[in-house]
PDB file of C-alpha atoms in Angstrom:
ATOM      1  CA  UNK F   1      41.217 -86.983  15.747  1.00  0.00           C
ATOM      2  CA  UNK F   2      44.677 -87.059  17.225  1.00  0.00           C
ATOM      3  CA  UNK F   3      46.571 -84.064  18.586  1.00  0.00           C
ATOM      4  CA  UNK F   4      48.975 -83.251  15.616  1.00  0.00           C
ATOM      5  CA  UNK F   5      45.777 -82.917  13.305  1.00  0.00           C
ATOM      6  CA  UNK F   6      44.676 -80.054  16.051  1.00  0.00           C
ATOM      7  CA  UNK F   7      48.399 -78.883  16.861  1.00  0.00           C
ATOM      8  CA  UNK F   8      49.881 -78.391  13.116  1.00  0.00           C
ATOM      9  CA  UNK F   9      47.117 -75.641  11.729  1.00  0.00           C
ATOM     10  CA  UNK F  10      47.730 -73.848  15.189  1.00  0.00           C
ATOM     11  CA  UNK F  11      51.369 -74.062  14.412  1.00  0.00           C
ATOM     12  CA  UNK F  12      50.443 -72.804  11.119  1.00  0.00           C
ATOM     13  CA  UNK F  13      48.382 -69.575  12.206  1.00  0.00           C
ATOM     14  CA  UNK F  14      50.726 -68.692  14.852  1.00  0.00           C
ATOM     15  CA  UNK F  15      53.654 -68.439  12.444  1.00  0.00           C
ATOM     16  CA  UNK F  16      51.366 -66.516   9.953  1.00  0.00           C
ATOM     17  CA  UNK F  17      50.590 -63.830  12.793  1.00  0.00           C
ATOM     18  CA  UNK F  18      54.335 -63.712  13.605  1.00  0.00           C
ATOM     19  CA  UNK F  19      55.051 -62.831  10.509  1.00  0.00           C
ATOM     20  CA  UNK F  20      52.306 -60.478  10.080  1.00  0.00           C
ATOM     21  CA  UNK F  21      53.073 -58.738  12.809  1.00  0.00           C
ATOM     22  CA  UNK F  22      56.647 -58.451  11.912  1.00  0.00           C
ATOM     23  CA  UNK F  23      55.817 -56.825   8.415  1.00  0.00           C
ATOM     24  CA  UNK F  24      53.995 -53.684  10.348  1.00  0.00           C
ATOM     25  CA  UNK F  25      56.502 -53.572  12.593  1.00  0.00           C
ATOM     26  CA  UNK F  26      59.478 -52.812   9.625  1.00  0.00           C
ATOM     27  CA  UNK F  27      56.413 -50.924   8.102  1.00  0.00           C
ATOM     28  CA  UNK F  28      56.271 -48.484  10.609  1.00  0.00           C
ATOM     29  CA  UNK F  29      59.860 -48.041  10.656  1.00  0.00           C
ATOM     30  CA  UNK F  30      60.094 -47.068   6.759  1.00  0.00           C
ATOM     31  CA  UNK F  31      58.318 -43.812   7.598  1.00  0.00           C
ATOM     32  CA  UNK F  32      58.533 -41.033   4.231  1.00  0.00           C
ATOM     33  CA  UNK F  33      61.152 -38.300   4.543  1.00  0.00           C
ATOM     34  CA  UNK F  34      59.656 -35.768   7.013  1.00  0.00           C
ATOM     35  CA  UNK F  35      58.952 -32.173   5.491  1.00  0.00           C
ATOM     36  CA  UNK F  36      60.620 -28.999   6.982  1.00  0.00           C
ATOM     37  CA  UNK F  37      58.164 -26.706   9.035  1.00  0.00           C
ATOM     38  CA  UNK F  38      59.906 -23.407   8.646  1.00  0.00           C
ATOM     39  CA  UNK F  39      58.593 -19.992   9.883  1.00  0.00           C
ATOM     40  CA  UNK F  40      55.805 -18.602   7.436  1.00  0.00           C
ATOM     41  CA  UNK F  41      58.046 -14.716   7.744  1.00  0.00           C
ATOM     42  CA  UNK F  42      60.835 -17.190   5.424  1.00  0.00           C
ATOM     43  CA  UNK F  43      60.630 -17.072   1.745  1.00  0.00           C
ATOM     44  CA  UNK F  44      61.408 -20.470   1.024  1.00  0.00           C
ATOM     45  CA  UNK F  45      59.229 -21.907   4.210  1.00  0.00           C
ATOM     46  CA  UNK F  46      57.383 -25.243   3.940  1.00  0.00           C
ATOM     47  CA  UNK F  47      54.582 -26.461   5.428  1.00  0.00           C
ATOM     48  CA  UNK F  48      51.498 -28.862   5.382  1.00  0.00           C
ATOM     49  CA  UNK F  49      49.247 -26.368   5.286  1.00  0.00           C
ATOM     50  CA  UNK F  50      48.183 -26.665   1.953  1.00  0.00           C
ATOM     51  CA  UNK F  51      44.251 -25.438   2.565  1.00  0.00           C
ATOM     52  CA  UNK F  52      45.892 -21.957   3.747  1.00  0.00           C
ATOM     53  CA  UNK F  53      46.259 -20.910   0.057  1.00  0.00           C
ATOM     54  CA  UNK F  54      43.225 -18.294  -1.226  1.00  0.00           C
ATOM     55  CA  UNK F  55      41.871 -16.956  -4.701  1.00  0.00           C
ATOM     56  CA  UNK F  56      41.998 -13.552  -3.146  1.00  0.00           C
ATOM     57  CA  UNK F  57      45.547 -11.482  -4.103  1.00  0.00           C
ATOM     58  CA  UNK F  58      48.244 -11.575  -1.290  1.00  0.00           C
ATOM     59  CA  UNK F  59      51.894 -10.451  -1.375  1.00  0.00           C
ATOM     60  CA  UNK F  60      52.459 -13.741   0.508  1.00  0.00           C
ATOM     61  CA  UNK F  61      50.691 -16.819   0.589  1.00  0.00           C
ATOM     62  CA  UNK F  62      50.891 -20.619   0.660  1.00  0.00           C
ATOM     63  CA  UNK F  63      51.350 -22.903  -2.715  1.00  0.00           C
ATOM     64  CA  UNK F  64      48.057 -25.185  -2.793  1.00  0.00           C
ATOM     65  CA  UNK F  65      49.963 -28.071  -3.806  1.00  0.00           C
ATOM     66  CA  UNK F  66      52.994 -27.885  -1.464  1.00  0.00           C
ATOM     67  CA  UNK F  67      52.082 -25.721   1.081  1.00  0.00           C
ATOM     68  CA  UNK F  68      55.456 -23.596   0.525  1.00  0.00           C
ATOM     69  CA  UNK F  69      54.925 -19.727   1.948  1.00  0.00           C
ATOM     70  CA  UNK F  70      56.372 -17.001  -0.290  1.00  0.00           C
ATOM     71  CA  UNK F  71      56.409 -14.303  -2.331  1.00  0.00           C
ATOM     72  CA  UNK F  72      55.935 -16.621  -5.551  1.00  0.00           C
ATOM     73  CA  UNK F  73      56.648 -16.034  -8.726  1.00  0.00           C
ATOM     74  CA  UNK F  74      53.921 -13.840 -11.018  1.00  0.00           C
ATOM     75  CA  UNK F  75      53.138 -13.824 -14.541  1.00  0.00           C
ATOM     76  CA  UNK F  76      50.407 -12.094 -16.943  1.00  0.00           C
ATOM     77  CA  UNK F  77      47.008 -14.400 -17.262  1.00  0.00           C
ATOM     78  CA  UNK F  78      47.255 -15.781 -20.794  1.00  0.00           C
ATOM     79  CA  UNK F  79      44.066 -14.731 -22.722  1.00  0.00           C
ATOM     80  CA  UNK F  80      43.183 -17.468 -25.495  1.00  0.00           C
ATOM     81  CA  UNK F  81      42.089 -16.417 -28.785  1.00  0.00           C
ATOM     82  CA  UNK F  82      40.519 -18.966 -31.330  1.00  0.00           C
ATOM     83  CA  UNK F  83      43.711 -19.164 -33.313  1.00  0.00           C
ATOM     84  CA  UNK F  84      45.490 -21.002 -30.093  1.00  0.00           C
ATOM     85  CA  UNK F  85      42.938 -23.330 -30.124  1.00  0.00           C
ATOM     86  CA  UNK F  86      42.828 -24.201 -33.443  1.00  0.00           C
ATOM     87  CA  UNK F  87      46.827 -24.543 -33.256  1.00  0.00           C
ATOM     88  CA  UNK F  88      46.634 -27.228 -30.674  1.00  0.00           C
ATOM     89  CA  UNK F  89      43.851 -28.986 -32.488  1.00  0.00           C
ATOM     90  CA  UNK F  90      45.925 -28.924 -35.652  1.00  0.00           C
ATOM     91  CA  UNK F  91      49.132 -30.126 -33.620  1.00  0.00           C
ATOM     92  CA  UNK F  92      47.429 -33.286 -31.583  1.00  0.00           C
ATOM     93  CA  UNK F  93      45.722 -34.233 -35.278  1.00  0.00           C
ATOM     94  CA  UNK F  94      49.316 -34.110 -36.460  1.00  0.00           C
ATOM     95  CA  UNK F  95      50.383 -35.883 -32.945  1.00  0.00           C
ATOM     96  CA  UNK F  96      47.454 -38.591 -33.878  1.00  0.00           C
ATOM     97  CA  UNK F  97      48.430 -38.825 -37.918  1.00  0.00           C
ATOM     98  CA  UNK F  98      51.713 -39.280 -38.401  1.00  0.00           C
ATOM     99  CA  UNK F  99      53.429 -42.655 -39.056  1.00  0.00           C
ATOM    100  CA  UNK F 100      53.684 -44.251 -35.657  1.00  0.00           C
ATOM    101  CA  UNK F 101      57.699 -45.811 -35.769  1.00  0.00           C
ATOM    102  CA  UNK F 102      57.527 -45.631 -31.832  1.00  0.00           C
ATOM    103  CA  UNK F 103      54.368 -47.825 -31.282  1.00  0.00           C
ATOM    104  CA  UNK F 104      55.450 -51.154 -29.537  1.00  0.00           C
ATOM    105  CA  UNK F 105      53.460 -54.431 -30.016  1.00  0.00           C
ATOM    106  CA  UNK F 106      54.077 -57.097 -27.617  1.00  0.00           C
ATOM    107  CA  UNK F 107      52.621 -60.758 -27.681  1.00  0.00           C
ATOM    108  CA  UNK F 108      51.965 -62.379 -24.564  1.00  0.00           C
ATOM    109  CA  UNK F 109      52.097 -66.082 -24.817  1.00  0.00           C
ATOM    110  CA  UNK F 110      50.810 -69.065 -23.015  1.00  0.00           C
ATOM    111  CA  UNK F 111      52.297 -71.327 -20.945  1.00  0.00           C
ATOM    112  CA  UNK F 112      51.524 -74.063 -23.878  1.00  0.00           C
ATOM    113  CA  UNK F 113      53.080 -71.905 -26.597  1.00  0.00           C
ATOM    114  CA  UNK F 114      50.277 -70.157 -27.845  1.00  0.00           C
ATOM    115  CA  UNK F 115      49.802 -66.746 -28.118  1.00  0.00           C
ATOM    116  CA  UNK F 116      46.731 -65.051 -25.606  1.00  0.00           C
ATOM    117  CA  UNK F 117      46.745 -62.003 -26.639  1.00  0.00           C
ATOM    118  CA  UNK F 118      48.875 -58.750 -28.356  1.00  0.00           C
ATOM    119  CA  UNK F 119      49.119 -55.372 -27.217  1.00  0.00           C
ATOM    120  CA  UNK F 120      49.873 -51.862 -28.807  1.00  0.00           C
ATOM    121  CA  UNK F 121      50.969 -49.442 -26.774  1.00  0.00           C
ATOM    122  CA  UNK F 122      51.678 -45.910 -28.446  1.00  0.00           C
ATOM    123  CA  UNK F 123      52.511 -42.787 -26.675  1.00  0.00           C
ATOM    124  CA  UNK F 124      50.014 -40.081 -25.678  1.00  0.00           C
ATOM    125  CA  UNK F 125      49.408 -36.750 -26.546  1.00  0.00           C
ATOM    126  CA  UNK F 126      50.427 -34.654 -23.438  1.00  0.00           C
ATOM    127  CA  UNK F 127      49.934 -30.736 -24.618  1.00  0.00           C
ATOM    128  CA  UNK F 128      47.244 -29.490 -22.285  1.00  0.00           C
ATOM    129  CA  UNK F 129      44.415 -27.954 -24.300  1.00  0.00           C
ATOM    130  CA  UNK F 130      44.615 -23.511 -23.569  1.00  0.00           C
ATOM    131  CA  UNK F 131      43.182 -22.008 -21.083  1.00  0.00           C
ATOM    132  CA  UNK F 132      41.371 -18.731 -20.638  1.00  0.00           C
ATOM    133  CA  UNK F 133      42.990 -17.301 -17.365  1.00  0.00           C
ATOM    134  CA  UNK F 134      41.148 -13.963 -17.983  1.00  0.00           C
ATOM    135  CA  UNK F 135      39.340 -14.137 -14.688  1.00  0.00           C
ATOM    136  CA  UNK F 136      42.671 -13.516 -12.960  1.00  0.00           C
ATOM    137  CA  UNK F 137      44.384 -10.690 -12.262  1.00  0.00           C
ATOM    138  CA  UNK F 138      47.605 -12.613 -11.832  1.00  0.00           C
ATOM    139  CA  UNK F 139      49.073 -15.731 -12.195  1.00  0.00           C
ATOM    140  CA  UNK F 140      51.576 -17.599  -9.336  1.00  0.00           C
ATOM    141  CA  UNK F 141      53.943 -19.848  -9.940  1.00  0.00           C
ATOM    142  CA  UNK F 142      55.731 -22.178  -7.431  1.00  0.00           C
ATOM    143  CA  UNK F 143      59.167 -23.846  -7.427  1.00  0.00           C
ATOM    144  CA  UNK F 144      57.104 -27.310  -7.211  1.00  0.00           C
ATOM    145  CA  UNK F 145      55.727 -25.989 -10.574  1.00  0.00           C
ATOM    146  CA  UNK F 146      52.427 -25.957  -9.703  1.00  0.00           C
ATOM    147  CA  UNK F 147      50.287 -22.354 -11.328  1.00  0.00           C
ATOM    148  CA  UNK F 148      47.113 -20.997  -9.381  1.00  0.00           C
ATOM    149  CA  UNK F 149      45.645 -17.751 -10.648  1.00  0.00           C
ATOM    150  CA  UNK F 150      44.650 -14.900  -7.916  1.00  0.00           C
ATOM    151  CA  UNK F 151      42.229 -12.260  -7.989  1.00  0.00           C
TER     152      UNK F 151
END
């Protein structure tokens, strides 16, 4: 066994840890845009503290998906009658039945020519289905666009 045979995967592992260690390093440095902490008394204040927001009614209170304090917006709860139901049944069996022009097929091929396999991709059907927000007294909305329902 000479010495290069021992030396060269040394070599080898010691560049791979440089390297590794150079990656974390510009890692850490790409850090996400930091949020705003504003005072909760502001109406457009952020924060992280998303677990503040309650079911109970308050004039002002924290978005559970942002964690922005305000006086959000408020709406009526929707009640949902069988008709509404039935009229998004009947539009995502429309969505379903119509003639698909926007469906694309692609064939991926081997590296011989052949042809492995072909795939359909159509678009989906995004309408949520209704929902009774009865047990509500109100609804909030947020300017992240996120909708919680209060009692």
């Amino acid at each position: 066994m000479t010495a290069l045979s021992i030396i060269a995967p040394l070599g080898l592992l010691a560049i791979v840890l440089i390297a590794t260690a150079t990656l974390r390093k510009v890692a850490d440095l790409e850090q996400a845009p930091r949020r705003k902490i504003r005072r909760p008394d502001s109406p457009a204040a952020t924060t992280t503290n998303t677990h503040l927001a309650t079911d109970q009614f308050e004039a002002m209170t924290y978005c559970p998906s942002c964690g922005a304090y305000g006086p959000h917006l408020m709406r009526e709860p929707r009640r949902v009658s069988v008709s509404d139901i039935e009229a998004w049944e009947r539009r995502r069996r429309e969505f379903f039945d119509r003639k698909r022009e926007d469906v694309q097929t692609w064939t991926v091929a081997a590296w011989g020519g052949g042809s492995v396999r072909t795939i359909t991709d159509a678009p989906t059907f995004r309408e949520p289905r209704p929902v009774d927000e009865t047990e509500h007294t109100t609804i909030r909305i947020c300017e992240c666009g996120k909708e919680w329902g209060q009692k």
